[in-house]
XYZ file of C-alpha atoms in Angstrom:
429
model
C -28.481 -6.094 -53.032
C -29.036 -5.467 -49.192
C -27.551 -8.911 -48.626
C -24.791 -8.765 -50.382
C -24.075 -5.283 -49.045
C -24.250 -6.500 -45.457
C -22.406 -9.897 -46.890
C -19.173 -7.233 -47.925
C -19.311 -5.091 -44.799
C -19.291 -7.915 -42.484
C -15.945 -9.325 -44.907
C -14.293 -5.543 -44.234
C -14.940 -6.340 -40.635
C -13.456 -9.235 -40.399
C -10.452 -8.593 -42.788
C -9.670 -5.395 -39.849
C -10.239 -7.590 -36.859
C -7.706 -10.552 -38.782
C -4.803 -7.597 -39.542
C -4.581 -6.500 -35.506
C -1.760 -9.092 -35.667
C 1.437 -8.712 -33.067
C 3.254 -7.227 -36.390
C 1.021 -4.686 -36.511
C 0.910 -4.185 -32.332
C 4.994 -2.903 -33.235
C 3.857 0.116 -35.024
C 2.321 1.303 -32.169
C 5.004 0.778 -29.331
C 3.993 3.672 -26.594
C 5.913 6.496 -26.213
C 6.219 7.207 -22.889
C 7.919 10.632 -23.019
C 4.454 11.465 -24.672
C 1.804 13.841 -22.274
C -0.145 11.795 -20.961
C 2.048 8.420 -20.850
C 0.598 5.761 -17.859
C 1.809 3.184 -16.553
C -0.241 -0.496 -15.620
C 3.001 -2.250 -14.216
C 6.254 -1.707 -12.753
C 8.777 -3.686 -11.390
C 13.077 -4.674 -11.210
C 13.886 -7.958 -13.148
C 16.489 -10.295 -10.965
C 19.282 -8.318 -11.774
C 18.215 -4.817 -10.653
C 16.626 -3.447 -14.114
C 13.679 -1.465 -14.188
C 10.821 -2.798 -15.939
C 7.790 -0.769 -16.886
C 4.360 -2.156 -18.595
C 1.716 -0.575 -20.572
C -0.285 -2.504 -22.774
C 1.304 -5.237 -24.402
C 4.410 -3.841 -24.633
C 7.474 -4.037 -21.859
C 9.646 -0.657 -21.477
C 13.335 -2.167 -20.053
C 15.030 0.473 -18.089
C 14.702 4.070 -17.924
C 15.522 4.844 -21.809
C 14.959 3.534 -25.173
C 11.735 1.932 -26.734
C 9.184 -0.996 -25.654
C 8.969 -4.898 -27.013
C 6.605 -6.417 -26.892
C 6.035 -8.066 -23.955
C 5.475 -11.728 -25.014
C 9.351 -11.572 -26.321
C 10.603 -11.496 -22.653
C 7.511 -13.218 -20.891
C 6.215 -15.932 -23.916
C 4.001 -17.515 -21.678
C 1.964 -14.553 -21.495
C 0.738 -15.130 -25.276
C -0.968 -18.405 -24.225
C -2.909 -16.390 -22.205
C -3.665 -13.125 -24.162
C -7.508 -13.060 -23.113
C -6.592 -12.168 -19.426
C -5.430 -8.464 -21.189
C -1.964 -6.513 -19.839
C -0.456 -7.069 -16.822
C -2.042 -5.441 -13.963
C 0.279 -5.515 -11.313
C 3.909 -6.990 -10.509
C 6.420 -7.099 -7.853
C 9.904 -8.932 -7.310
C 10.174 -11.157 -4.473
C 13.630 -10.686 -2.934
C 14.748 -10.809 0.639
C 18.000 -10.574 2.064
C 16.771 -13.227 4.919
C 15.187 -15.158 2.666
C 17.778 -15.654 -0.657
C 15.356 -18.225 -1.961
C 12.209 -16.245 -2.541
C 14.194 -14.324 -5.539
C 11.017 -14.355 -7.802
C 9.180 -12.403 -10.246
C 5.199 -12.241 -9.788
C 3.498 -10.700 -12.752
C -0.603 -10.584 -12.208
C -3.551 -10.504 -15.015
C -7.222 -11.090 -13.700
C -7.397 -13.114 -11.210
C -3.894 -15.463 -12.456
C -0.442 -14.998 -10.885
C 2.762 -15.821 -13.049
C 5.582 -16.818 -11.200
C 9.037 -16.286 -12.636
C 12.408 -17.639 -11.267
C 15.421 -17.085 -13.198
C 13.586 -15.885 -16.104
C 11.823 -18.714 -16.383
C 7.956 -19.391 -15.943
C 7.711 -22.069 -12.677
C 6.506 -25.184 -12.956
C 2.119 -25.437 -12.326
C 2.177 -21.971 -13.017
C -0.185 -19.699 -13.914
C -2.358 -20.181 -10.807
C -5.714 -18.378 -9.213
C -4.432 -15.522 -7.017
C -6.166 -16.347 -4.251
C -3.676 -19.841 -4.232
C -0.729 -18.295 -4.060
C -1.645 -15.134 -1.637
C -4.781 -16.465 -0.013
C -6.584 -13.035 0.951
C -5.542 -10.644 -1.988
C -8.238 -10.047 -4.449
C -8.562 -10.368 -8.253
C -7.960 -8.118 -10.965
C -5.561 -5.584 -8.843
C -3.957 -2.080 -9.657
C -0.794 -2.671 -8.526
C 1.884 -4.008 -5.983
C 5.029 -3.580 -4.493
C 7.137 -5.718 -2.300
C 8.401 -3.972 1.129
C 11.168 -5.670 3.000
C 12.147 -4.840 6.553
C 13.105 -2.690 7.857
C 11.346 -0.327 5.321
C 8.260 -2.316 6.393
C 7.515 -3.948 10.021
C 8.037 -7.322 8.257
C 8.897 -8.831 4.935
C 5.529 -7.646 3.360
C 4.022 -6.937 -0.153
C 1.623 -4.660 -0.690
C -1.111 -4.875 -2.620
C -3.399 -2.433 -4.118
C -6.849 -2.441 -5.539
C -9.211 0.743 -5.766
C -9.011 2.249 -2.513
C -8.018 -0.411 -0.584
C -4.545 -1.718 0.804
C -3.823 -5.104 1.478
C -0.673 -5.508 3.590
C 0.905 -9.374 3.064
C 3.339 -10.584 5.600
C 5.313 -12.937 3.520
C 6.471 -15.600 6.503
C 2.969 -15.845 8.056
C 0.304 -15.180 5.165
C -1.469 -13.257 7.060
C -3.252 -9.817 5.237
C -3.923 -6.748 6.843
C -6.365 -4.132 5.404
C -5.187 -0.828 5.807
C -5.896 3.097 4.569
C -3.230 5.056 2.984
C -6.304 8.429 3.049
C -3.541 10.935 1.542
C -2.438 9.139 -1.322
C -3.923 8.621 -4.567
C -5.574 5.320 -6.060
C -2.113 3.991 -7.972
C -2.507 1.990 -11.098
C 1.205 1.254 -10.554
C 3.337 0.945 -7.765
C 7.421 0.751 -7.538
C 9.927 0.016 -5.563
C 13.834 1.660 -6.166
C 16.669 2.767 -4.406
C 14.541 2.408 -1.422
C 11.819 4.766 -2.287
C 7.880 3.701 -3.359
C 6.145 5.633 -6.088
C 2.622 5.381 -7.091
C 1.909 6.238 -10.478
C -2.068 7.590 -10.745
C -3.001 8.343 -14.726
C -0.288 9.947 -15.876
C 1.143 11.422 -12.797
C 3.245 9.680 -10.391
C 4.150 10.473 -6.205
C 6.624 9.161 -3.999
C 5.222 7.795 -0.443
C 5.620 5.849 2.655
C 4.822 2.411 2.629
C 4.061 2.015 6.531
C 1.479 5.081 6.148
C 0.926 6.365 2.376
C 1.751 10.226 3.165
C 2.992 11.579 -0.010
C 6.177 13.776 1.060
C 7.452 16.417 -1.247
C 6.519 18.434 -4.123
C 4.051 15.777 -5.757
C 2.502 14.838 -8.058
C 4.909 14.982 -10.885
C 4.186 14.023 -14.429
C 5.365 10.499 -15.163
C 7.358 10.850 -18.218
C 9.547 13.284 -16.232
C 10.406 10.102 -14.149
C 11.944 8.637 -17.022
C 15.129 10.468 -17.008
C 16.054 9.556 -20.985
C 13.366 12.017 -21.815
C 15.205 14.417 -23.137
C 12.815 17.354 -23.528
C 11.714 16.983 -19.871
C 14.729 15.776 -18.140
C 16.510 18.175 -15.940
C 19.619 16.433 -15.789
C 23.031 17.268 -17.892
C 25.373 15.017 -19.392
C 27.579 15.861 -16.484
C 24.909 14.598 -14.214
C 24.409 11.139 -16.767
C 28.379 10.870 -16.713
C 28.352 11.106 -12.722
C 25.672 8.973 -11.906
C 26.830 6.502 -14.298
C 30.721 6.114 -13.620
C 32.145 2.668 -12.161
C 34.468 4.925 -10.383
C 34.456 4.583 -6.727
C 33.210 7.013 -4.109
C 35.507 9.082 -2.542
C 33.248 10.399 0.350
C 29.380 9.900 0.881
C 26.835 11.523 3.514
C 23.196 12.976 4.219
C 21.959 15.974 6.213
C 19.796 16.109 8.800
C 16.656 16.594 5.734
C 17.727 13.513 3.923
C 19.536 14.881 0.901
C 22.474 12.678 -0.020
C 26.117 13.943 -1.189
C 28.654 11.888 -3.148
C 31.912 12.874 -4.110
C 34.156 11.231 -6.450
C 37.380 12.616 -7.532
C 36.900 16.433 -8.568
C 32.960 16.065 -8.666
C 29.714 15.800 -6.477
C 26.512 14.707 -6.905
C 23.682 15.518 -4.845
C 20.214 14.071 -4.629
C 17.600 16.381 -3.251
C 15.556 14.356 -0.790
C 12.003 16.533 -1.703
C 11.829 15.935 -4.741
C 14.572 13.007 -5.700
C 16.328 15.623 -8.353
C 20.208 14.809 -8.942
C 22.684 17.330 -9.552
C 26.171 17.452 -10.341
C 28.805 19.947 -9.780
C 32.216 20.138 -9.183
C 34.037 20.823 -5.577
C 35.855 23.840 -6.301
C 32.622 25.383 -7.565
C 30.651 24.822 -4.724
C 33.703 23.954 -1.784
C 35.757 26.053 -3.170
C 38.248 26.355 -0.323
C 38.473 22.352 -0.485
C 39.378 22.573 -4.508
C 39.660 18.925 -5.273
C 39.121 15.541 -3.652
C 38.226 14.877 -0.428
C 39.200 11.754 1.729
C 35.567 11.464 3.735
C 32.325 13.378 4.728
C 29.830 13.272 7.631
C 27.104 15.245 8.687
C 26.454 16.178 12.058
C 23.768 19.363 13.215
C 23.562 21.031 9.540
C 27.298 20.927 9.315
C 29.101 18.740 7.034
C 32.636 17.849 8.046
C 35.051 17.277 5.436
C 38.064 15.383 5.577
C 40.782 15.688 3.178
C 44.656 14.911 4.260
C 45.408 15.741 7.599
C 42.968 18.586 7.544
C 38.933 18.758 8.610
C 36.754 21.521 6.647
C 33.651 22.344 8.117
C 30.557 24.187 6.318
C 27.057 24.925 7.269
C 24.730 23.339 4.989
C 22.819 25.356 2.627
C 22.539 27.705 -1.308
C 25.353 27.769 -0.744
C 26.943 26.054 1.485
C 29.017 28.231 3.837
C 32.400 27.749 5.263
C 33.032 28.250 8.578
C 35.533 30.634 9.976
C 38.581 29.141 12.016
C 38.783 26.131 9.494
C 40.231 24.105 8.450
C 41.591 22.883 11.416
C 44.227 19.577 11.796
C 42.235 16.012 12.381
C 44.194 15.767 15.369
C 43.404 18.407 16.818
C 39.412 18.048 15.773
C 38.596 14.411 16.205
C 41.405 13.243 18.461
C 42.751 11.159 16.109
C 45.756 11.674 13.251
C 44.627 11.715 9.136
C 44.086 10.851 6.792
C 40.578 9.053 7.317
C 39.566 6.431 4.870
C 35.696 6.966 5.293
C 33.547 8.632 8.550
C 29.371 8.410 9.067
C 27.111 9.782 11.883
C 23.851 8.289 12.563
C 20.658 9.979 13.130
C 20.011 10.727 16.775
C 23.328 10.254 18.005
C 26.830 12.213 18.113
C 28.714 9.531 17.804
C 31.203 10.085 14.219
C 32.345 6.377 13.178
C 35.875 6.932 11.582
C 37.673 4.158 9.493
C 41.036 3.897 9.084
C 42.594 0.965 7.255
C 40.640 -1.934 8.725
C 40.153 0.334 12.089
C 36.938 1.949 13.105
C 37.190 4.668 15.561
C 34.098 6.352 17.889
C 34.554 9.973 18.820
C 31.851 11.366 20.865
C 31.032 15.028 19.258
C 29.587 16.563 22.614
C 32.780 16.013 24.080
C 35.719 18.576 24.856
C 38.298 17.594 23.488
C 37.058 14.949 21.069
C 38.925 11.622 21.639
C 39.323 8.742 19.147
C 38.270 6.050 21.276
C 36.993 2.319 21.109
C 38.684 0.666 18.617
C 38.032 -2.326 16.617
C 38.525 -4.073 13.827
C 36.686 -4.395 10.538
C 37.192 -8.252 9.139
C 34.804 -8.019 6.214
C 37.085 -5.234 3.984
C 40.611 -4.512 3.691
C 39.754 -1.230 2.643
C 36.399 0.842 3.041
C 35.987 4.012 0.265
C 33.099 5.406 2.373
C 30.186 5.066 3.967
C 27.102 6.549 5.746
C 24.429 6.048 7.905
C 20.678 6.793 7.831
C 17.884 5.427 9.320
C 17.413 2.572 7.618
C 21.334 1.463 8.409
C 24.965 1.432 7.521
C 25.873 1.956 3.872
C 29.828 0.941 2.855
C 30.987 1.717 -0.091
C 34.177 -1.226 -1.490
C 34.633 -0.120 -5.413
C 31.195 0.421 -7.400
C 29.189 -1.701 -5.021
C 27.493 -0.995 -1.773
C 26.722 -3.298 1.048
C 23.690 -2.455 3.621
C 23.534 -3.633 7.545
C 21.369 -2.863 10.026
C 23.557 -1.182 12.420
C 27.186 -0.047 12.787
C 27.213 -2.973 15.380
C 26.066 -5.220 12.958
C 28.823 -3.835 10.106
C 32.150 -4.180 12.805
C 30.941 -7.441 13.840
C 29.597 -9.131 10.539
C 31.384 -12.413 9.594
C 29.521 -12.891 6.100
C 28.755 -10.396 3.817
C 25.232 -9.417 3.187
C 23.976 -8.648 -0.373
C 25.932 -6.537 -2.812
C 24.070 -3.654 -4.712
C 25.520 -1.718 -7.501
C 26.036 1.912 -6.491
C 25.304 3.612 -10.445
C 21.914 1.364 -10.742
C 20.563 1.288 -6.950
C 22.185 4.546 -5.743
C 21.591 6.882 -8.275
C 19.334 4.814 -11.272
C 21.592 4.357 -13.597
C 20.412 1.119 -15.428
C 23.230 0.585 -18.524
């Protein structure tokens, strides 16, 4: 009787190991606006779109459900005993077109992914493709210059950071002391997050210090979390519109304005929180559209017409008494403006007109238009700003990104084009 008791609970075993099929892996899809939702992956696909792994399962964007996984990456169900993904990163560098490629990493294997498709002789040992990085990682995120030194990825494992310079192989160890161990890292719109359990913090890459009011649950990144997001259809409809910008600029602490038509939205550089709202509300001497925006010394100059608005930034902002005043008679030049940035440490305001850019010095008394050129890459800028990672110009929905206002007047090819609702403001449909 003992035997054959032992006989049937060893056949129950075995018939519950048999049903943990894939079919039955759909019923329990993570949730991840759930407390307590982590992360082991994150990366962008070629074409910009988020993707976020737990599991076996493959969240695409920043709403609706998982798949599984092995729909998108097949090759990964040949190889189901190395476990989930444990790290990932796209390769992508605007000096280096080729190296467009999608690493995903499981134990000690790399999977390399080019146009969707698994490369030939892959998967490989780690240590074959980036000679130096260890096994069985936490996470990784690429860092291209001039966010980084160099073209670099950055690897991490425990407490450790493994910096890899992608032209000469060559690793660097470094300590990030202030910021948690991640067990995902991600790169978008040109910040880095490291998500730690089920928290998440944004950081620098070149020194880990977490900046802002972090840590943040992570299903509150995921903005299609109804419950938790603090964004309003107004906000969705902003950030998602194919519309172009109007006007675009950031203040001296990083927080980013963009107008279009009767709107704004702005994106609070603490805490990466977007908020919409409409010009008359909070400019309300402007009332509607404006023509082009810059910042200079906590004021934000605003263009519309023939006329320049000026307001002191802040809740709210205020408008300054005397204004508005004519272009002419402010900038030394006759409206209306097509687009105007200032960059950081300088008082120099660009000002575009047609295919003209303009330098006015803002020191000076009276401000003269002065140096012109010619812009040969657009017929027509909608706006643009400057920051300290370079030039921003906004043609239609898409943005292009130089180095340097010298760089944008005397460019003869144009660099890579970025979607303003995805890479701007995360907007992935």
């Amino acid at each position: 009787m003992k035997l054959l008791a032992r006989t049937a609970c060893l056949c129950l075993a075995l018939a519950l190991t048999w049903a943990d099929s894939p079919e039955d892996h759909a019923s329990a899809a993570p949730d991840r606006c759930v407390e307590g939702f982590e992360l082991d992956a994150a990366t962008v696909n070629e074409e910009g779109i988020p993707y976020f792994f737990q599991g076996d399962y493959l969240f695409k964007g920043f709403h609706g459900n998982a798949d599984l996984a092995n729909e998108t990456f097949p090759e990964l169900d040949e190889h189901h005993h190395l476990g989930h993904v444990d790290a990932a990163f796209r390769m992508h560098y605007e000096d280096n077109p080729d190296h467009d490629h999608l690493f995903l990493f499981l134990d000690h294997t790399v999977f390399s992914y080019y146009q969707h498709k698994l490369e030939d002789g892959f998967p490989k040992n780690i240590s074959e493709v980036f000679p130096g990085i260890p096994d069985h990682l936490d996470a990784a995120v690429e860092c291209p210059k001039p966010e980084c030194d160099e073209d670099s990825v950055i690897f991490l494992k425990g407490n450790k950071i493994y910096q890899y310079h992608v032209a000469t192989k060559a690793v660097n160890e470094k300590e990030f002391s202030s910021m948690p161990n991640c067990t995902a890292a991600f790169r978008f719109m040109e910040h880095y997050y490291c998500f730690h359990g089920h928290m998440f913090s944004k950081f620098d890459p070149t020194t880990g210090d977490v900046h802002g009011r972090y840590p943040k649950e992570a299903r509150v990144y995921f903005t299609r979390c109804s419950k938790f997001s603090e964004e309003s259809d107004h906000v969705e409809r902003e950030r998602c519109s194919r519309v172009h910008l109007d006007a675009i600029t950031s203040d001296n602490a990083g927080n980013m304005y963009a107008f279009r038509g009767h709107h704004f939205i702005s994106k609070d550089e603490g805490n990466d929180t977007l908020k919409a709202d409409t010009i008359e509300n909070a400019f309300k001497e402007l009332h509607s559209e404006v023509d082009a925006v810059f910042s200079y010394e906590d004021h934000l100059y605003m263009i519309k017409d023939d006329q320049v608005f000026l307001y002191k930034v802040g809740e709210p902002h205020t408008h300054l008494d005397g204004y508005p005043k004519p272009v002419k008679e402010e900038l030394g030049i006759e409206g209306p403006i097509d687009a105007a940035f200032v960059c950081e440490d300088h008082h120099i305001a660009h000002l575009i007109k047609g295919q003209k850019i303009y330098s006015v010095e803002l020191k000076a008394s009276p401000r003269v238009a002065s140096n012109e050129r010619t812009i040969s890459l657009f017929k027509k800028v909608d706006a643009a700003m400057c920051d300290s990672k370079g030039v921003k110009v906004f043609v239609g929905n898409h943005f292009y990104h130089f180095e340097s206002t010298m760089v944008f007047v005397a460019g003869r090819a144009l660099p890579e084009q970025h979607r303003v609702s995805l890479e701007l403001f995360g907007c992935d449909h």
